[in-house]
XYZ file of C-alpha atoms in Angstrom:
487
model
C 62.104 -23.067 -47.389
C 59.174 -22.465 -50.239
C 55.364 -23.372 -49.378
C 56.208 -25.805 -51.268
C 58.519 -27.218 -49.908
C 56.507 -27.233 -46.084
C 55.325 -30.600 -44.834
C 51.756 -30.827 -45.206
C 49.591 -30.648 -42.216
C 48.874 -34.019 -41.008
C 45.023 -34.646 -42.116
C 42.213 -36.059 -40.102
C 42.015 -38.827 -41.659
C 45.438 -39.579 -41.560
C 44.802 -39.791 -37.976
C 45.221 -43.387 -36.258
C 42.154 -44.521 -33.961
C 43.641 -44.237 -31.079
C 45.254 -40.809 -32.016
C 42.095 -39.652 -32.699
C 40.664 -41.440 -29.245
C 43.201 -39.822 -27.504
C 42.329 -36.269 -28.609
C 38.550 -37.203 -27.816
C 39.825 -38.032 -24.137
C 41.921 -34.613 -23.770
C 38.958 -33.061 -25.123
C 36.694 -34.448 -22.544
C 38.878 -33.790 -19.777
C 39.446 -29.900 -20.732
C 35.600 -29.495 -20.995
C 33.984 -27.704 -17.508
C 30.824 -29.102 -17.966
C 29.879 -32.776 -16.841
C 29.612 -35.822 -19.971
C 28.503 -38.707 -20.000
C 28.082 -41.156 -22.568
C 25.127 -44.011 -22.215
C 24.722 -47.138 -23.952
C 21.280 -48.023 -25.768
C 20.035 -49.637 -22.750
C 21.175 -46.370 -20.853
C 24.160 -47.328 -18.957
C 27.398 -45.505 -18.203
C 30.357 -46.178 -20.516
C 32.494 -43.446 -20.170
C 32.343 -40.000 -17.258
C 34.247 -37.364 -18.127
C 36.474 -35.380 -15.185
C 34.082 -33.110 -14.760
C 30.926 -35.345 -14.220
C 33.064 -36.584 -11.223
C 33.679 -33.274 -9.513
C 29.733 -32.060 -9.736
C 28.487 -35.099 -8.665
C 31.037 -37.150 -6.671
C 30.406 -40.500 -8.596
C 33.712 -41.899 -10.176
C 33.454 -43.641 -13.515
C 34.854 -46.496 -11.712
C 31.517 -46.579 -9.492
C 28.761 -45.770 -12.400
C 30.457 -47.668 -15.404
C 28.089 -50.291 -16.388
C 25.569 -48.664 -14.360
C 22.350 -46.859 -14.684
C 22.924 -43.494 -14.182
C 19.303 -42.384 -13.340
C 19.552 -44.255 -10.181
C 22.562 -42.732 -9.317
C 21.880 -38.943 -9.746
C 18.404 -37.952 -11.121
C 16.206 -41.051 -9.313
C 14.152 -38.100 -7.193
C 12.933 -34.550 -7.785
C 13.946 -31.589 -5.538
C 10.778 -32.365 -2.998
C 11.977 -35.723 -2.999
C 9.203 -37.033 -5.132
C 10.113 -39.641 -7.050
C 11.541 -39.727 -10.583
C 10.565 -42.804 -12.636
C 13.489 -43.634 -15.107
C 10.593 -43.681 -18.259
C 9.714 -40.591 -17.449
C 13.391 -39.046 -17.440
C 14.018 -36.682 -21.140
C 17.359 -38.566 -21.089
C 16.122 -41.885 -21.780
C 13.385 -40.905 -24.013
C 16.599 -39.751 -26.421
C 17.788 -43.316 -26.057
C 14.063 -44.447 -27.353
C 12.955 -41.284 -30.034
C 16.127 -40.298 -30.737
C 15.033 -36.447 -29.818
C 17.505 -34.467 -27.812
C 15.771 -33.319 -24.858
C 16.931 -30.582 -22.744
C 16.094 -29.034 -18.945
C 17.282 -26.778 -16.882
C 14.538 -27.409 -14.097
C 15.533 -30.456 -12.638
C 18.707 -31.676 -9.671
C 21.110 -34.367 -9.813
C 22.116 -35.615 -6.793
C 24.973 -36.133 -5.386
C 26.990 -39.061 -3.939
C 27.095 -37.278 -0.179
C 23.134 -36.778 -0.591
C 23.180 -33.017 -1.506
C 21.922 -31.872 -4.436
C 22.407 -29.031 -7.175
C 20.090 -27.522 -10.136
C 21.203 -28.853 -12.910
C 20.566 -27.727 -16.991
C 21.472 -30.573 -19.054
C 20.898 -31.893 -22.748
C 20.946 -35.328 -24.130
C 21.730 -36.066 -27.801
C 20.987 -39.308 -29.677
C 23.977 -41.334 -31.109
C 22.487 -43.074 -34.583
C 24.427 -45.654 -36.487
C 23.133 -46.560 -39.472
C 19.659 -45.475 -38.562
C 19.882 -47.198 -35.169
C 20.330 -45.877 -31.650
C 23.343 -46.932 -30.216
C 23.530 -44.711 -27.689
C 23.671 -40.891 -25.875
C 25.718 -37.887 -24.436
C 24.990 -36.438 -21.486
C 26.232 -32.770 -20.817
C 25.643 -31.086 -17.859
C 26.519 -28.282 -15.767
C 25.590 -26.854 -12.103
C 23.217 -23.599 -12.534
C 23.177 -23.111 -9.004
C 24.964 -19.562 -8.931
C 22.924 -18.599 -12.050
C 19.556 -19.480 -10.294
C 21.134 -17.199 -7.218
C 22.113 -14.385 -9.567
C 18.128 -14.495 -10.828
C 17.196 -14.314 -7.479
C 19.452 -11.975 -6.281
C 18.006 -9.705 -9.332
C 14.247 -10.564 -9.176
C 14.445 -9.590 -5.561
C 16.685 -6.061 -6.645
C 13.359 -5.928 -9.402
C 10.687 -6.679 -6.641
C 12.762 -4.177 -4.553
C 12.214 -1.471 -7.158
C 9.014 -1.888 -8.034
C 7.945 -1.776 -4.627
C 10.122 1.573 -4.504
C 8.189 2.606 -7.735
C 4.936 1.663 -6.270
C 5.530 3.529 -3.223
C 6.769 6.785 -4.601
C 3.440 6.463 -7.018
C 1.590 6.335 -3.774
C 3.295 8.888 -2.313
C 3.334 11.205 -5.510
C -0.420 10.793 -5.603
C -0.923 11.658 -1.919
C 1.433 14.722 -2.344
C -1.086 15.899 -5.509
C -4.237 15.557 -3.142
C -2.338 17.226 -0.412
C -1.157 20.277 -2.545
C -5.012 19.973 -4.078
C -6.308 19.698 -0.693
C -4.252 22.734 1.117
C -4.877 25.484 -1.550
C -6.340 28.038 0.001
C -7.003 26.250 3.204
C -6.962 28.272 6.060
C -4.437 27.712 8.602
C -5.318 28.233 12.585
C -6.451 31.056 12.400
C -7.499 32.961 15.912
C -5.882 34.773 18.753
C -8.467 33.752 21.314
C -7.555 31.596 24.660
C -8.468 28.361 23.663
C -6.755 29.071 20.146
C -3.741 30.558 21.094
C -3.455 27.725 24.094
C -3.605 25.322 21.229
C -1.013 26.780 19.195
C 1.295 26.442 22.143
C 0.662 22.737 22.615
C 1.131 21.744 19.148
C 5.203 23.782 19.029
C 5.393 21.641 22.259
C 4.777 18.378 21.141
C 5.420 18.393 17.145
C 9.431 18.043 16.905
C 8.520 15.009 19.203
C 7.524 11.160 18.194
C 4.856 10.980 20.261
C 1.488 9.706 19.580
C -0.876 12.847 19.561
C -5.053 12.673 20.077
C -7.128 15.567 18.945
C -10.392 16.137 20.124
C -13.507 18.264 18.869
C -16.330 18.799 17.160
C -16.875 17.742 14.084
C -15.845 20.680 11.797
C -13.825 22.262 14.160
C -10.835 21.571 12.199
C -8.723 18.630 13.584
C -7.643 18.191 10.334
C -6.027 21.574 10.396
C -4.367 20.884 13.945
C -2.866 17.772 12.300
C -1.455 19.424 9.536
C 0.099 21.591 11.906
C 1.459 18.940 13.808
C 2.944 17.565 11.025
C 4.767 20.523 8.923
C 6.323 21.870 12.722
C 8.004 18.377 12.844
C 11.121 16.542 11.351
C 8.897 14.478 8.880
C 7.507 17.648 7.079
C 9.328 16.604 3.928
C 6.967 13.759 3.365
C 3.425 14.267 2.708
C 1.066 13.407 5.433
C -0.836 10.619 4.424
C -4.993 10.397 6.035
C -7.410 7.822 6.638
C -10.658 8.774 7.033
C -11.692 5.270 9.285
C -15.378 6.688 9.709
C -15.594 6.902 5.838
C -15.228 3.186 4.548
C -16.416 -0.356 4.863
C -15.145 -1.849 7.757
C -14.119 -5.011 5.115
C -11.915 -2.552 3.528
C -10.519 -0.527 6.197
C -7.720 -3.222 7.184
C -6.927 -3.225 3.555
C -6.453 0.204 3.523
C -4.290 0.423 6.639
C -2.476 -2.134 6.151
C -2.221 -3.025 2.146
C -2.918 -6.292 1.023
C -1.007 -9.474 -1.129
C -2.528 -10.558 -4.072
C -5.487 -12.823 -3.682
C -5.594 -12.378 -0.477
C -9.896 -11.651 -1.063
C -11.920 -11.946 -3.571
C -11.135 -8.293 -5.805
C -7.246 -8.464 -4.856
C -6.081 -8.155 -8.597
C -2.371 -7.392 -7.478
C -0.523 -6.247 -4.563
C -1.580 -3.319 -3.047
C 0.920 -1.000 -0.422
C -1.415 0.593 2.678
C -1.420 3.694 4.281
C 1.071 2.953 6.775
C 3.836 1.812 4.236
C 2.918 5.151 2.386
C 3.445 7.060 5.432
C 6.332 5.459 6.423
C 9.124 7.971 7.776
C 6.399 10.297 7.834
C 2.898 11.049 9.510
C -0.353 9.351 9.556
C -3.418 11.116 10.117
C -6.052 8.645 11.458
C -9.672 11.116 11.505
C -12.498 9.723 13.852
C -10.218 6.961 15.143
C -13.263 5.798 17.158
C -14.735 3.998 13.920
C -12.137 2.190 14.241
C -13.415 -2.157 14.159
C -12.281 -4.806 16.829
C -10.070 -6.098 14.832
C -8.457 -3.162 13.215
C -7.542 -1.614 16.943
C -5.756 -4.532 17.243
C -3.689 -4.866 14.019
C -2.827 -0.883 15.132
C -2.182 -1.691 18.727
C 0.334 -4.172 17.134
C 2.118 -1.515 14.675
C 2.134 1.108 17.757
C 3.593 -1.476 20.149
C 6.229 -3.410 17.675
C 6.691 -0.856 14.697
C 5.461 -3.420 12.099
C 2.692 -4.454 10.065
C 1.546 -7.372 8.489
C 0.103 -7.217 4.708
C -3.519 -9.034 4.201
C -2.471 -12.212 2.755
C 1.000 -12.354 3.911
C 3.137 -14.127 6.219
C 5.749 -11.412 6.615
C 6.344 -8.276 9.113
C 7.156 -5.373 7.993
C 9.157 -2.338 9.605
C 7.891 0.869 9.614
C 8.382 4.378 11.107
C 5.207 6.057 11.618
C 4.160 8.759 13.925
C 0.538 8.721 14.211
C -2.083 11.512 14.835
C -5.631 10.399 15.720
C -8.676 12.310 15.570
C -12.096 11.834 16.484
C -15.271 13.468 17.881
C -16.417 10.580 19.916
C -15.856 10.338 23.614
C -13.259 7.886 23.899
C -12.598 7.514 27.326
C -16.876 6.653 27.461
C -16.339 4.054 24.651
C -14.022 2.602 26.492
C -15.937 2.446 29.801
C -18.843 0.413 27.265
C -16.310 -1.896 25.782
C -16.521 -0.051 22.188
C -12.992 0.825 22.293
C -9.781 -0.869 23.471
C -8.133 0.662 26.921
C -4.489 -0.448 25.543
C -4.675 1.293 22.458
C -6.777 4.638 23.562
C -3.492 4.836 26.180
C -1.518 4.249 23.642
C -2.611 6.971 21.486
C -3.915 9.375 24.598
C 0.025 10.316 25.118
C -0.451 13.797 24.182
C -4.270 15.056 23.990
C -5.179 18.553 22.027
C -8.816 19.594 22.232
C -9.927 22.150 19.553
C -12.278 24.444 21.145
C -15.599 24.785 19.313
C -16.321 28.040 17.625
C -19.034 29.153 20.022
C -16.428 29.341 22.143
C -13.957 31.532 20.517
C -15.975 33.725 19.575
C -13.689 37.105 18.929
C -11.992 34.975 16.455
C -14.999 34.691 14.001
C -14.207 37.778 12.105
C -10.817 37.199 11.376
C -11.970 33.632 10.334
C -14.785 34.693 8.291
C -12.558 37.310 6.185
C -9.811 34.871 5.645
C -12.388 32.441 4.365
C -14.199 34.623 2.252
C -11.191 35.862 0.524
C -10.061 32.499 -0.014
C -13.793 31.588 -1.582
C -13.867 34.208 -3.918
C -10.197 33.609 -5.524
C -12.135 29.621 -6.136
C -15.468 30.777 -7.163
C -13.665 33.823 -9.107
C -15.532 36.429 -7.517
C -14.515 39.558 -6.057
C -14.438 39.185 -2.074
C -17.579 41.528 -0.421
C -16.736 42.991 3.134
C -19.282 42.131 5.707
C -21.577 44.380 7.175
C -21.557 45.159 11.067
C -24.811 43.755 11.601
C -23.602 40.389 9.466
C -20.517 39.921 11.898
C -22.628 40.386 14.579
C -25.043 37.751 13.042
C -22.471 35.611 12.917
C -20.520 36.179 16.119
C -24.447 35.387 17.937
C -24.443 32.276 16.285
C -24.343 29.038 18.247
C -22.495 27.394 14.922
C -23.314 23.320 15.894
C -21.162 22.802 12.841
C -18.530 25.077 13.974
C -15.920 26.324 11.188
C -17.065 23.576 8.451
C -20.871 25.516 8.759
C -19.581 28.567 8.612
C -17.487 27.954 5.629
C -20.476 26.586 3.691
C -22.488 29.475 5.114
C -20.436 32.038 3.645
C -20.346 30.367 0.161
C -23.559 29.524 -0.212
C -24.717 33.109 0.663
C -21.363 34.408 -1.877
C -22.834 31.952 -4.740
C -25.785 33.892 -4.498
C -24.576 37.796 -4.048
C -23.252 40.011 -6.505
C -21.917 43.329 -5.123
C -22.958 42.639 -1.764
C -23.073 39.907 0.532
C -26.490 37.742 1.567
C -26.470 35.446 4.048
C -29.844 33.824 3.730
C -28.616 30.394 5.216
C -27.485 32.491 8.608
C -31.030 34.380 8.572
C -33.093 31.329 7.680
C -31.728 29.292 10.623
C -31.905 32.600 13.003
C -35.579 32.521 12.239
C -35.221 28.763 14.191
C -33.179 30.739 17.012
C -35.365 32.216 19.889
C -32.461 34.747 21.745
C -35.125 35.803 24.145
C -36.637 32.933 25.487
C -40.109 33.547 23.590
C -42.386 31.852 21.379
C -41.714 33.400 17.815
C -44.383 32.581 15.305
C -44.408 29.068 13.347
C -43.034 29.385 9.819
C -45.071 28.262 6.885
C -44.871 24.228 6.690
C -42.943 24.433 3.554
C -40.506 26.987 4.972
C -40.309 24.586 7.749
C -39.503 21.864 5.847
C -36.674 24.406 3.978
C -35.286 25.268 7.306
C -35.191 21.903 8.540
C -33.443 20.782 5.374
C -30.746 23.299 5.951
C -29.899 22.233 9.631
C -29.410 18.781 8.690
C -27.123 20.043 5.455
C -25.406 22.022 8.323
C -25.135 19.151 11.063
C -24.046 16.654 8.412
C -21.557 19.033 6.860
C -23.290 19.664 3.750
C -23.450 15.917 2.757
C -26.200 14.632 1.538
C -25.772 11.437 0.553
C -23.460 8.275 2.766
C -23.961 7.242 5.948
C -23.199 10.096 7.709
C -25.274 12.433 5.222
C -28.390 14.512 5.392
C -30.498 11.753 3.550
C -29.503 9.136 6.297
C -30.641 11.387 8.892
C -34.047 12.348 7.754
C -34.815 8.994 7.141
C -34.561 9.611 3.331
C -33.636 8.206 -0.115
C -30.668 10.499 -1.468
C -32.868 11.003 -5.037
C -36.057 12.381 -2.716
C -34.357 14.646 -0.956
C -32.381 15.926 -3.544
C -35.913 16.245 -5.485
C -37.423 18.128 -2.562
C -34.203 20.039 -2.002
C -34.745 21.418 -6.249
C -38.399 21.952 -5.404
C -37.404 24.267 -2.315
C -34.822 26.673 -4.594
C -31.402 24.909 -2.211
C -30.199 23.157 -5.436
């Protein structure tokens, strides 16, 4: 048969009305999402299939009826929903389609779903006559969304944390170049070294105590590269060296908001050093309310972010430091007994160097070697009579003074070494128990500047700095310290 000679395809408008009114309905029926269709006065004439499974109303019940009241009379809090405030019936007055997808319907049983929906005007002849109604439930879109802003949140937390710990690897490498490890093969030092193979593979809690400048730090290092969490960086806290209002913070991060300055989120040291170590120096600084918010983390593994409602895990083995008697503070009340037994499970005391003695030479070589390479200098030996100097030295700042000792006398050498720090504060020193002659007042005040530097561990400014304890502004005494030739 010839195109020609085909029947022609039966047109739309050869279509009877209820041909065409049947196709409608099939249509309808085959669609997934809900329909309705409203009258002008926004009642139900006709609920598609669909509409009946999402919401449990039959068109039997709702035909004739206003829908608001059946499904969208309340929002999700159960506020409720007046019908001339509803988008859908402000079609049926503007003739705008309106569209949401951040409201519910209910449901006949009571339950209800998130819902997006849009209404479109019908307009006969430049009059309203009526609306459609198509919705669908968005409830496993919505979970999707959540599913992936939590997988985001989850990443950028990741992100956040690996920038924290990136940053505390940098200062670590930055930190450890060139730092002498524990050096010494005296009693006390060698004594040491056995304690810390003993206890670093090990969990435990670990207090150091010393002198200030004795190098705790070191031991802690130490402590942390002989055990299994030497992958990760060690993360410190300095607790001595920051407001008390921001100490918490610092510990134990904060939400956003949670105090006037908290911008955004911000991760603390102990989610940093999770699955690794955290080094907590002069522990005994430590506020009332901070020992207990780390009582808490040692007893249940958790923390709490400022701001937040929620715990969160960690795995943290912590090392605390401090030069402070803590068994005394506790006696006074200054400290709490739970926690200092809590972290007293392992105790290392770093002998002072006036009492290891034989090991100042190998310490003072090591350091000046490592001095020169920063200041790019070629490392002088020392004389006999300067290692005796130094070995007859009380050092009050132990290892920290005699570090600054030896570069402040290498600053000023060229092929050999001075010492003029060591002999100025040997003039102080009376070996023999006799009265040496007083120096010159403004020697005096020189040598008096210089044991404060020392005591304070060359800073100057803060509240544990020379300025502080002299009773000083920072600008005088650094004025007074130009005027004397020590800056």
């Amino acid at each position: 048969m010839s195109a020609s000679q085909n029947p022609p395809a039966q047109s739309h408008s050869a279509l009877s009305h209820s041909e065409l009114s049947h196709r409608y309905q099939r249509i309808l029926e085959a669609m997934s999402e809900g329909v309705y269709g409203l009258n002008a006065a926004g009642h139900a004439t006709f609920v598609n299939p669909a509409a009946e499974r999402l919401t449990g109303w039959s068109q039997a019940e709702i035909e004739g009826q206003s829908i608001h009241r059946f499904h969208h009379h309340s929002h999700v809090d159960g506020r409720h929903y007046p019908q001339e405030d509803c988008p859908i019936y402000q079609t049926l007055q503007t003739g705008v389609t309106a569209y949401s997808d951040q409201e519910v319907f209910w449901r006949k049983d009571g339950s209800w779903f998130p819902v997006e929906y849009s209404s479109t005007a019908i307009i006969d002849n430049g009059v309203i006559t009526g609306a459609v109604v198509v919705f669908k439930d968005i409830s496993e879109r919505l979970q999707h969304q959540r599913s992936l802003q939590a997988a985001l949140d989850q990443v950028g937390q990741l992100q956040r944390q690996l920038q924290a710990e990136n940053q505390y690897l940098q200062q670590e490498l930055r930190d450890q170049q060139g730092e002498s490890e524990l050096l010494g093969q005296s009693d006390g030092m060698l004594q040491l070294q056995h304690s810390i193979r003993q206890v670093a593979p090990t969990p435990s809690c670990v207090l150091i105590l010393g002198e200030s400048g004795s190098g705790k730090e070191l031991v802690a290092r130490s402590l942390h590269q002989q055990s299994p969490r030497a992958a990760k960086p060690m993360v410190r806290v300095n607790c001595g060296a920051m407001a008390e209002n921001l100490l918490e913070s610092e510990l134990f991060g904060h939400e956003r908001g949670a105090f006037t300055g908290a911008h955004q989120r911000r991760i603390g040291r102990f989610e940093q050093a999770d699955g690794s170590t955290l080094f907590l120096d002069e522990i005994g600084e430590l506020s009332a309310a901070a020992q207990v918010k780390l009582l808490r983390v040692l007893q249940e593994g958790e923390i709490q972010r400022l701001g937040s409602q929620h715990t969160i895990k960690v795995d943290v083995r912590i090392i605390a430091a401090t030069h402070r008697d803590l068994a005394a503070m506790v006696q006074s009340g200054q400290f709490r007994s739970d926690l200092y037994f809590r972290l007293n499970v392992f105790p290392l005391h770093v002998p002072p160097l006036r009492e290891r003695q034989a090991d100042i030479p190998l310490l003072a070589t090591h350091l000046l070697q490592r001095l020169a390479s920063r200041l790019n200098r070629k490392a002088p030996a020392l004389q006999p009579a300067q290692l005796r100097q130094l070995m007859n030295h009380p050092w009050p700042g132990n290892v920290r003074e005699l570090a600054n000792v030896l570069e402040h006398g290498l600053i000023l050498s060229s092929d050999q070494l001075q010492l003029p720090l060591l002999q100025g504060m040997s003039s102080l020193q009376d070996h023999n128990g006799q009265e040496t002659k007083p120096l010159p007042l403004q020697e005096a005040e020189k040598q008096h500047i210089l044991r404060a530097l020392n005591y304070c561990g060359g800073m100057i400014g803060g509240d544990k700095g020379a300025a502080r304890l002299l009773g000083l502004p920072v600008s005088t005494l650094r004025s007074r310290m130009k005027k004397l030739g020590l800056l």
